[in-house]
Tab-separated table of C-alpha atoms in Angstrom:
chain	number	residue	atom	x	y	z
A	1	MET	CA	-17.294	100.414	29.776
A	2	MET	CA	-17.214	100.797	33.664
A	3	ARG	CA	-13.673	100.624	34.933
A	4	CYS	CA	-14.177	100.349	38.619
A	5	ARG	CA	-13.440	97.817	41.368
A	6	GLU	CA	-16.625	97.681	42.831
A	7	TYR	CA	-19.739	100.128	42.013
A	8	GLN	CA	-23.524	100.514	42.978
A	9	ALA	CA	-25.445	101.423	40.118
A	10	THR	CA	-28.722	103.694	41.322
A	11	ARG	CA	-31.607	105.504	39.239
A	12	SER	CA	-30.783	109.244	38.694
A	13	ALA	CA	-32.318	111.488	36.085
A	14	GLY	CA	-29.804	111.289	33.595
A	15	GLY	CA	-29.816	107.586	33.615
A	16	LEU	CA	-27.288	105.116	35.814
A	17	SER	CA	-24.788	106.794	39.052
A	18	VAL	CA	-22.018	104.882	39.292
A	19	GLN	CA	-20.221	105.277	42.669
A	20	SER	CA	-16.768	104.230	43.385
A	21	GLY	CA	-14.741	104.924	46.389
A	22	GLY	CA	-16.531	107.644	47.205
A	23	MET	CA	-17.296	109.002	44.447
A	24	SER	CA	-20.213	109.318	41.981
A	25	GLU	CA	-20.714	110.136	38.568
A	26	VAL	CA	-24.043	110.546	36.288
A	27	ARG	CA	-24.073	108.807	32.909
A	28	ALA	CA	-26.645	109.602	30.493
A	29	ASN	CA	-28.374	106.613	29.150
A	30	ARG	CA	-26.019	105.359	26.139
A	31	GLU	CA	-27.056	104.365	22.497
A	32	PRO	CA	-26.333	100.983	21.336
A	33	LEU	CA	-23.108	100.595	19.665
A	34	VAL	CA	-24.321	99.633	16.539
A	35	ALA	CA	-28.327	100.206	14.518
A	36	PRO	CA	-30.378	97.290	14.584
A	37	GLY	CA	-28.855	94.720	12.177
A	38	GLY	CA	-25.400	96.385	12.197
A	39	ILE	CA	-22.084	94.917	12.289
A	40	ASP	CA	-18.962	96.855	13.570
A	41	HIS	CA	-15.923	94.435	12.103
A	42	HIS	CA	-12.401	96.089	13.718
A	43	VAL	CA	-10.656	93.729	11.523
A	44	ALA	CA	-7.041	94.313	12.787
A	45	ASP	CA	-7.977	94.117	16.416
A	46	LEU	CA	-9.972	90.785	15.517
A	47	THR	CA	-13.145	91.899	17.252
A	48	ALA	CA	-16.569	92.885	16.178
A	49	THR	CA	-19.973	94.178	17.426
A	50	PHE	CA	-22.802	92.939	15.501
A	51	SER	CA	-26.417	94.206	16.999
A	52	ALA	CA	-28.230	91.213	18.702
A	53	ASP	CA	-30.808	90.520	15.845
A	54	VAL	CA	-27.702	89.914	13.420
A	55	THR	CA	-28.175	86.222	12.716
A	56	LEU	CA	-25.156	83.928	12.710
A	57	GLY	CA	-25.041	83.309	8.950
A	58	ALA	CA	-24.725	86.814	8.220
A	59	ALA	CA	-21.845	87.466	11.218
A	60	ALA	CA	-20.347	84.150	9.083
A	61	GLU	CA	-20.635	86.215	5.953
A	62	LYS	CA	-19.558	89.448	6.674
A	63	LEU	CA	-16.440	88.063	8.829
A	64	ALA	CA	-15.485	85.827	5.786
A	65	THR	CA	-14.810	88.595	3.571
A	66	ALA	CA	-11.619	89.772	6.011
A	67	GLY	CA	-10.513	86.369	6.418
A	68	GLN	CA	-12.042	85.849	9.962
A	69	TRP	CA	-14.307	83.962	11.499
A	70	LEU	CA	-16.684	83.588	15.121
A	71	PRO	CA	-16.428	79.551	15.989
A	72	ILE	CA	-19.925	79.130	17.161
A	73	ASP	CA	-22.122	76.395	16.422
A	74	GLY	CA	-25.678	76.750	15.269
A	75	GLU	CA	-28.451	77.051	12.672
A	76	PRO	CA	-27.588	79.999	10.290
A	77	SER	CA	-30.933	81.560	11.187
A	78	ALA	CA	-30.208	81.943	14.464
A	79	MET	CA	-29.732	85.237	15.940
A	80	LEU	CA	-26.594	85.961	17.968
A	81	GLY	CA	-28.570	87.486	21.404
A	82	LYS	CA	-31.345	84.431	21.493
A	83	LEU	CA	-27.902	82.182	21.325
A	84	ILE	CA	-26.087	84.077	24.022
A	85	GLU	CA	-29.335	84.177	26.155
A	86	LEU	CA	-29.762	80.233	25.910
A	87	ASN	CA	-26.010	80.134	26.568
A	88	SER	CA	-25.949	77.838	23.053
A	89	THR	CA	-22.249	77.121	21.624
A	90	GLY	CA	-21.874	73.626	20.146
A	91	PRO	CA	-18.569	71.539	20.142
A	92	LEU	CA	-15.919	74.141	19.050
A	93	ARG	CA	-16.107	74.981	22.228
A	94	LEU	CA	-13.121	72.795	22.683
A	95	GLY	CA	-10.393	74.506	20.585
A	96	TYR	CA	-12.334	78.130	20.988
A	97	GLY	CA	-14.348	78.655	23.987
A	98	ALA	CA	-17.667	79.438	24.639
A	99	TRP	CA	-19.709	82.456	25.173
A	100	ARG	CA	-17.977	83.381	28.098
A	101	ASP	CA	-14.595	83.469	26.550
A	102	LEU	CA	-15.675	85.281	23.376
A	103	LEU	CA	-17.496	87.602	24.704
A	104	LEU	CA	-15.823	91.464	25.065
A	105	GLY	CA	-18.475	93.293	25.885
A	106	ALA	CA	-22.382	93.603	25.280
A	107	GLN	CA	-25.204	95.837	25.893
A	108	PHE	CA	-28.561	95.259	27.327
A	109	LEU	CA	-31.798	96.565	28.385
A	110	ASN	CA	-33.005	96.181	32.472
A	111	GLY	CA	-36.596	96.029	33.007
A	112	ARG	CA	-36.867	99.582	33.290
A	113	ASP	CA	-35.897	99.659	29.846
A	114	GLU	CA	-32.636	101.595	30.737
A	115	LEU	CA	-29.553	100.212	28.075
A	116	ILE	CA	-26.515	99.050	30.676
A	117	THR	CA	-22.882	98.681	28.769
A	118	ALA	CA	-20.502	96.085	29.669
A	119	GLY	CA	-17.437	95.594	28.683
A	120	GLY	CA	-15.701	96.745	25.918
A	121	ARG	CA	-13.207	96.242	22.486
A	122	ALA	CA	-10.001	95.036	24.608
A	123	VAL	CA	-9.505	91.685	26.019
A	124	LYS	CA	-9.092	92.694	29.748
A	125	ASN	CA	-11.383	95.007	30.338
A	126	VAL	CA	-12.936	94.728	33.411
A	127	ALA	CA	-12.245	94.983	37.357
A	128	GLY	CA	-15.158	94.122	39.269
A	129	TYR	CA	-18.714	92.904	38.215
A	130	ASP	CA	-18.069	91.180	34.693
A	131	LEU	CA	-21.583	91.517	33.586
A	132	THR	CA	-20.659	90.392	30.269
A	133	LYS	CA	-20.622	86.945	31.296
A	134	PHE	CA	-23.705	87.333	32.984
A	135	ILE	CA	-25.523	87.995	30.945
A	136	VAL	CA	-24.703	84.678	29.190
A	137	GLY	CA	-27.493	81.748	29.710
A	138	GLN	CA	-29.785	84.050	31.555
A	139	GLY	CA	-32.500	83.390	29.526
A	140	GLY	CA	-33.908	87.112	28.864
A	141	VAL	CA	-34.680	86.906	32.817
A	142	PHE	CA	-32.267	89.777	33.917
A	143	GLY	CA	-31.711	91.821	30.277
A	144	ARG	CA	-32.778	91.542	26.847
A	145	VAL	CA	-29.323	92.028	24.595
A	146	VAL	CA	-28.959	94.642	22.371
A	147	THR	CA	-25.290	94.402	20.967
A	148	VAL	CA	-22.737	92.180	21.846
A	149	THR	CA	-18.957	92.880	21.262
A	150	THR	CA	-16.551	89.164	20.061
A	151	ARG	CA	-12.969	88.149	19.977
A	152	THR	CA	-12.957	86.587	16.261
A	153	TYR	CA	-10.318	84.503	14.869
A	154	LYS	CA	-8.416	83.862	11.180
A	155	ARG	CA	-10.351	81.646	9.228
A	156	PRO	CA	-9.272	78.238	9.444
A	157	GLY	CA	-7.463	77.153	6.298
A	158	ALA	CA	-8.084	73.410	5.977
A	159	ALA	CA	-10.456	70.869	7.738
A	160	MET	CA	-10.600	67.110	8.313
A	161	VAL	CA	-12.716	64.865	10.452
A	162	ALA	CA	-12.160	61.315	11.597
A	163	LYS	CA	-14.522	59.080	13.170
A	164	PHE	CA	-13.955	56.235	15.484
A	165	GLU	CA	-16.525	53.894	17.296
A	166	PRO	CA	-18.070	55.888	19.904
A	167	ASP	CA	-15.439	55.006	23.378
A	168	LEU	CA	-14.984	57.734	25.283
A	169	ASN	CA	-11.533	56.291	26.512
A	170	LEU	CA	-10.531	57.379	23.374
A	171	VAL	CA	-10.865	61.057	24.014
A	172	ASN	CA	-8.853	60.717	27.756
A	173	ARG	CA	-6.378	59.686	25.250
A	174	VAL	CA	-6.062	62.137	23.093
A	175	MET	CA	-6.729	64.920	24.860
A	176	PRO	CA	-3.447	65.772	26.523
A	177	THR	CA	-1.795	64.768	23.125
A	178	ASP	CA	-0.743	66.874	19.684
A	179	LEU	CA	-3.652	64.943	18.130
A	180	ARG	CA	-6.574	66.467	20.082
A	181	ALA	CA	-9.240	67.557	18.180
A	182	GLN	CA	-10.884	71.187	17.524
A	183	TRP	CA	-14.450	69.400	18.502
A	184	MET	CA	-15.605	65.919	19.293
A	185	VAL	CA	-18.878	64.678	19.293
A	186	VAL	CA	-20.163	61.379	20.506
A	187	ASP	CA	-23.283	60.024	19.418
A	188	ARG	CA	-25.356	56.377	19.684
A	189	ASP	CA	-22.970	55.594	16.504
A	190	ASN	CA	-19.836	57.453	16.178
A	191	LEU	CA	-16.779	59.258	17.881
A	192	TRP	CA	-16.117	62.399	15.446
A	193	MET	CA	-13.247	63.988	16.015
A	194	GLY	CA	-12.780	67.130	14.182
A	195	TYR	CA	-9.332	69.217	13.227
A	196	VAL	CA	-10.134	72.918	11.894
A	197	ASN	CA	-6.458	74.779	11.538
A	198	ASP	CA	-3.549	76.144	8.987
A	199	GLU	CA	-3.007	73.144	6.425
A	200	ARG	CA	0.377	72.677	7.741
A	201	THR	CA	-1.154	71.446	11.571
A	202	VAL	CA	-3.892	69.528	10.029
A	203	GLU	CA	-1.141	67.815	7.083
A	204	TYR	CA	0.626	66.806	10.535
A	205	CYS	CA	-2.682	65.421	12.355
A	206	ALA	CA	-3.450	63.398	8.958
A	207	GLY	CA	-0.307	61.818	8.902
A	208	ARG	CA	-0.818	60.768	12.629
A	209	LEU	CA	-4.061	59.640	12.674
A	210	ALA	CA	-3.192	55.834	12.231
A	211	GLU	CA	-1.878	55.503	15.387
A	212	LEU	CA	-5.488	56.104	16.546
A	213	LYS	CA	-6.758	53.666	14.121
A	214	PRO	CA	-10.272	55.542	12.731
A	215	ALA	CA	-12.748	53.624	10.651
A	216	SER	CA	-12.151	57.067	8.606
A	217	VAL	CA	-10.131	60.300	7.905
A	218	GLU	CA	-12.023	63.058	5.494
A	219	ARG	CA	-10.078	65.889	4.572
A	220	ARG	CA	-12.847	68.687	3.090
A	221	THR	CA	-13.753	72.223	3.104
A	222	ILE	CA	-14.410	74.543	6.353
A	223	GLU	CA	-17.658	74.906	4.690
A	224	GLU	CA	-18.577	71.295	4.398
A	225	ASP	CA	-17.362	71.192	8.246
A	226	ILE	CA	-19.212	73.617	9.519
A	227	GLU	CA	-22.556	72.135	7.935
A	228	HIS	CA	-21.696	68.647	9.322
A	229	ARG	CA	-21.034	69.931	12.546
A	230	ARG	CA	-24.735	71.837	12.473
A	231	LYS	CA	-26.333	68.586	11.635
A	232	LEU	CA	-24.189	66.613	14.555
A	233	TRP	CA	-25.405	69.369	16.477
A	234	LYS	CA	-29.169	69.290	16.410
A	235	ALA	CA	-31.697	68.717	18.814
A	236	GLU	CA	-35.234	68.296	18.013
A	237	GLY	CA	-38.325	67.123	19.304
A	238	GLU	CA	-41.277	68.183	20.937
A	239	ARG	CA	-39.040	69.642	23.236
A	240	THR	CA	-35.277	69.844	23.503
A	241	PHE	CA	-33.010	69.106	26.521
A	242	ARG	CA	-29.467	69.910	27.277
A	243	VAL	CA	-27.876	67.984	30.630
A	244	ALA	CA	-24.234	68.849	31.743
A	245	VAL	CA	-22.544	65.528	33.134
A	246	ALA	CA	-18.898	64.785	33.680
A	247	PRO	CA	-17.502	63.384	29.856
A	248	SER	CA	-16.935	59.691	31.646
A	249	ARG	CA	-20.657	59.323	32.629
A	250	ILE	CA	-22.238	60.663	29.527
A	251	MET	CA	-22.670	56.911	28.256
A	252	GLU	CA	-24.166	56.465	31.995
A	253	PHE	CA	-26.659	59.088	31.106
A	254	VAL	CA	-27.987	58.287	28.213
A	255	GLN	CA	-28.697	54.652	28.943
A	256	ALA	CA	-30.321	55.579	32.218
A	257	ALA	CA	-32.797	58.042	30.403
A	258	LYS	CA	-33.415	55.545	27.502
A	259	ILE	CA	-33.136	58.220	24.708
A	260	SER	CA	-32.426	57.663	21.177
A	261	GLY	CA	-31.950	60.828	18.855
A	262	TRP	CA	-28.835	62.385	20.920
A	263	ALA	CA	-25.783	64.041	20.387
A	264	ALA	CA	-22.528	64.861	23.203
A	265	ASP	CA	-19.737	66.962	23.325
A	266	ALA	CA	-17.198	64.347	24.558
A	267	ALA	CA	-14.474	66.552	26.314
A	268	PHE	CA	-16.940	68.645	28.050
A	269	GLY	CA	-19.674	65.989	29.105
A	270	VAL	CA	-23.034	68.370	27.362
A	271	VAL	CA	-25.697	65.518	26.260
A	272	ILE	CA	-28.294	67.422	23.514
A	273	GLY	CA	-31.422	65.597	22.743
A	274	GLY	CA	-35.474	65.868	21.636
A	275	CYS	CA	-37.548	64.317	23.765
A	276	ALA	CA	-41.739	63.756	24.564
A	277	ALA	CA	-43.501	65.543	27.510
A	278	GLY	CA	-43.887	62.121	29.170
A	279	ASP	CA	-39.824	61.524	29.404
A	280	LEU	CA	-38.898	64.937	31.299
A	281	SER	CA	-39.189	62.984	34.343
A	282	ARG	CA	-36.803	59.846	33.450
A	283	ILE	CA	-34.579	62.618	32.071
A	284	ARG	CA	-34.679	64.616	34.615
A	285	GLU	CA	-33.735	61.385	36.852
A	286	ALA	CA	-31.614	59.823	34.611
A	287	GLY	CA	-29.417	63.499	35.148
A	288	THR	CA	-29.775	63.693	38.866
A	289	ARG	CA	-28.767	60.110	39.177
A	290	VAL	CA	-25.116	61.067	37.295
A	291	SER	CA	-25.123	64.378	39.230
A	292	GLY	CA	-25.948	66.177	36.154
A	293	THR	CA	-27.623	69.457	35.672
A	294	VAL	CA	-30.731	69.147	33.345
A	295	THR	CA	-32.212	71.978	30.909
A	296	PHE	CA	-35.166	72.113	29.276
A	297	PHE	CA	-36.562	74.199	26.156
A	298	ASP	CA	-40.101	74.407	24.796
A	299	GLY	CA	-38.603	76.885	21.567
A	300	ASP	CA	-37.018	79.197	23.516
A	301	GLU	CA	-38.464	78.954	26.774
A	302	ILE	CA	-36.180	77.468	29.153
A	303	GLU	CA	-36.889	75.037	32.008
A	304	TYR	CA	-34.034	74.790	34.609
A	305	GLU	CA	-34.917	72.419	37.506
A	306	SER	CA	-35.441	74.757	40.657
A	307	PRO	CA	-32.225	75.238	42.572
A	308	SER	CA	-31.635	75.288	46.539
A	309	GLU	CA	-33.301	77.350	48.505
A	310	TRP	CA	-30.571	79.909	48.782
A	311	HIS	CA	-29.973	79.821	45.297
A	312	ARG	CA	-33.068	80.696	44.634
A	313	LEU	CA	-33.125	83.532	47.055
A	314	LEU	CA	-30.202	84.919	45.481
A	315	LEU	CA	-31.699	84.644	42.266
A	316	GLU	CA	-34.491	86.288	43.477
A	317	ARG	CA	-32.780	88.934	44.953
A	318	LEU	CA	-30.661	89.708	41.257
A	319	LYS	CA	-33.896	89.522	39.985
A	320	HIS	CA	-35.646	92.616	41.784
A	321	SER	CA	-32.128	94.647	41.168
A	322	PHE	CA	-32.671	94.076	37.564
A	323	ASP	CA	-36.225	93.749	37.164
A	324	PRO	CA	-38.147	94.977	40.033
A	325	GLU	CA	-41.558	95.477	38.113
A	326	GLU	CA	-41.210	92.330	36.274
A	327	ARG	CA	-41.586	93.045	32.946
A	328	LEU	CA	-38.932	90.534	31.752
A	329	ASN	CA	-39.148	86.287	31.503
A	330	PRO	CA	-39.809	85.114	34.670
A	331	LEU	CA	-37.483	83.406	36.777
A	332	PRO	CA	-38.203	79.925	34.998
A	333	TRP	CA	-38.895	77.521	38.003
A	334	ARG	CA	-42.502	80.269	38.648
A	335	LYS	CA	-44.501	78.442	36.802
A	336	ARG	CA	-44.009	75.270	36.875
A	337	ALA	CA	-44.854	76.037	41.158
């Protein structure tokens, strides 16, 4: 763990030399905190360290034995390291935060196969460059995730979902009130508001939901809620896309893009869906029209829009620092140049 306000990492015979305040120390390359497939669960601290190849399902199963969970949406077979590299979080972000909120530390290999350790198990453990957050969403361009340390939470005791017409004005009405849900998803037909909390809180919300006139309200188990959310938050197609827009412009984007199979995080304005190769230009144009950011995925390959020149130059310098011999994934706009 680096606890320096400013540092410069350089190569040395022993590993990384960390310079801070005019002093330097040589630290040997460290071993991964857990072995491949390993999980180190610190139950009392509400933290856990996972190998990057641990699946979301395996993590959930392990944490459940201690009455805890990792509030991330995704396929149970998805590996945690890949979810982090793709910044794939899901609608539970509203209640619990995204990967950048949940991660406390990470270990990753740079382009020279040097193991870099950032962060740790403490909630506040960084003063300076936070490489833990830097590794989220970088798609294997700057490093390959080896281990991650996350917050964990007490597993909720109750769940409930309310279904409404797909009216985003309702989201604005609910957000500042005590009826704010832990997740909200809107699709072509419905607006879903999900409540996952302790039994008393969910019971209170159930008594108040009649004020919003839902089409239906369903009490259910945590497992049923996880499965429903997984089905809602799933993009399938020849390619998939993720678009970040202002929540108030979700419907404007969907209409301009002329897409049918989609779902959106109603609170944060993240729209996902499947598309064919012939749809890419139309989706890009629709994203630009609503001042959104468009990302396409071809399997695990990320295709970003080419950034501005100064942004591109900055990323290219970072790329050279972490991967001077270009052994890692290329910057994602190069292959379309």
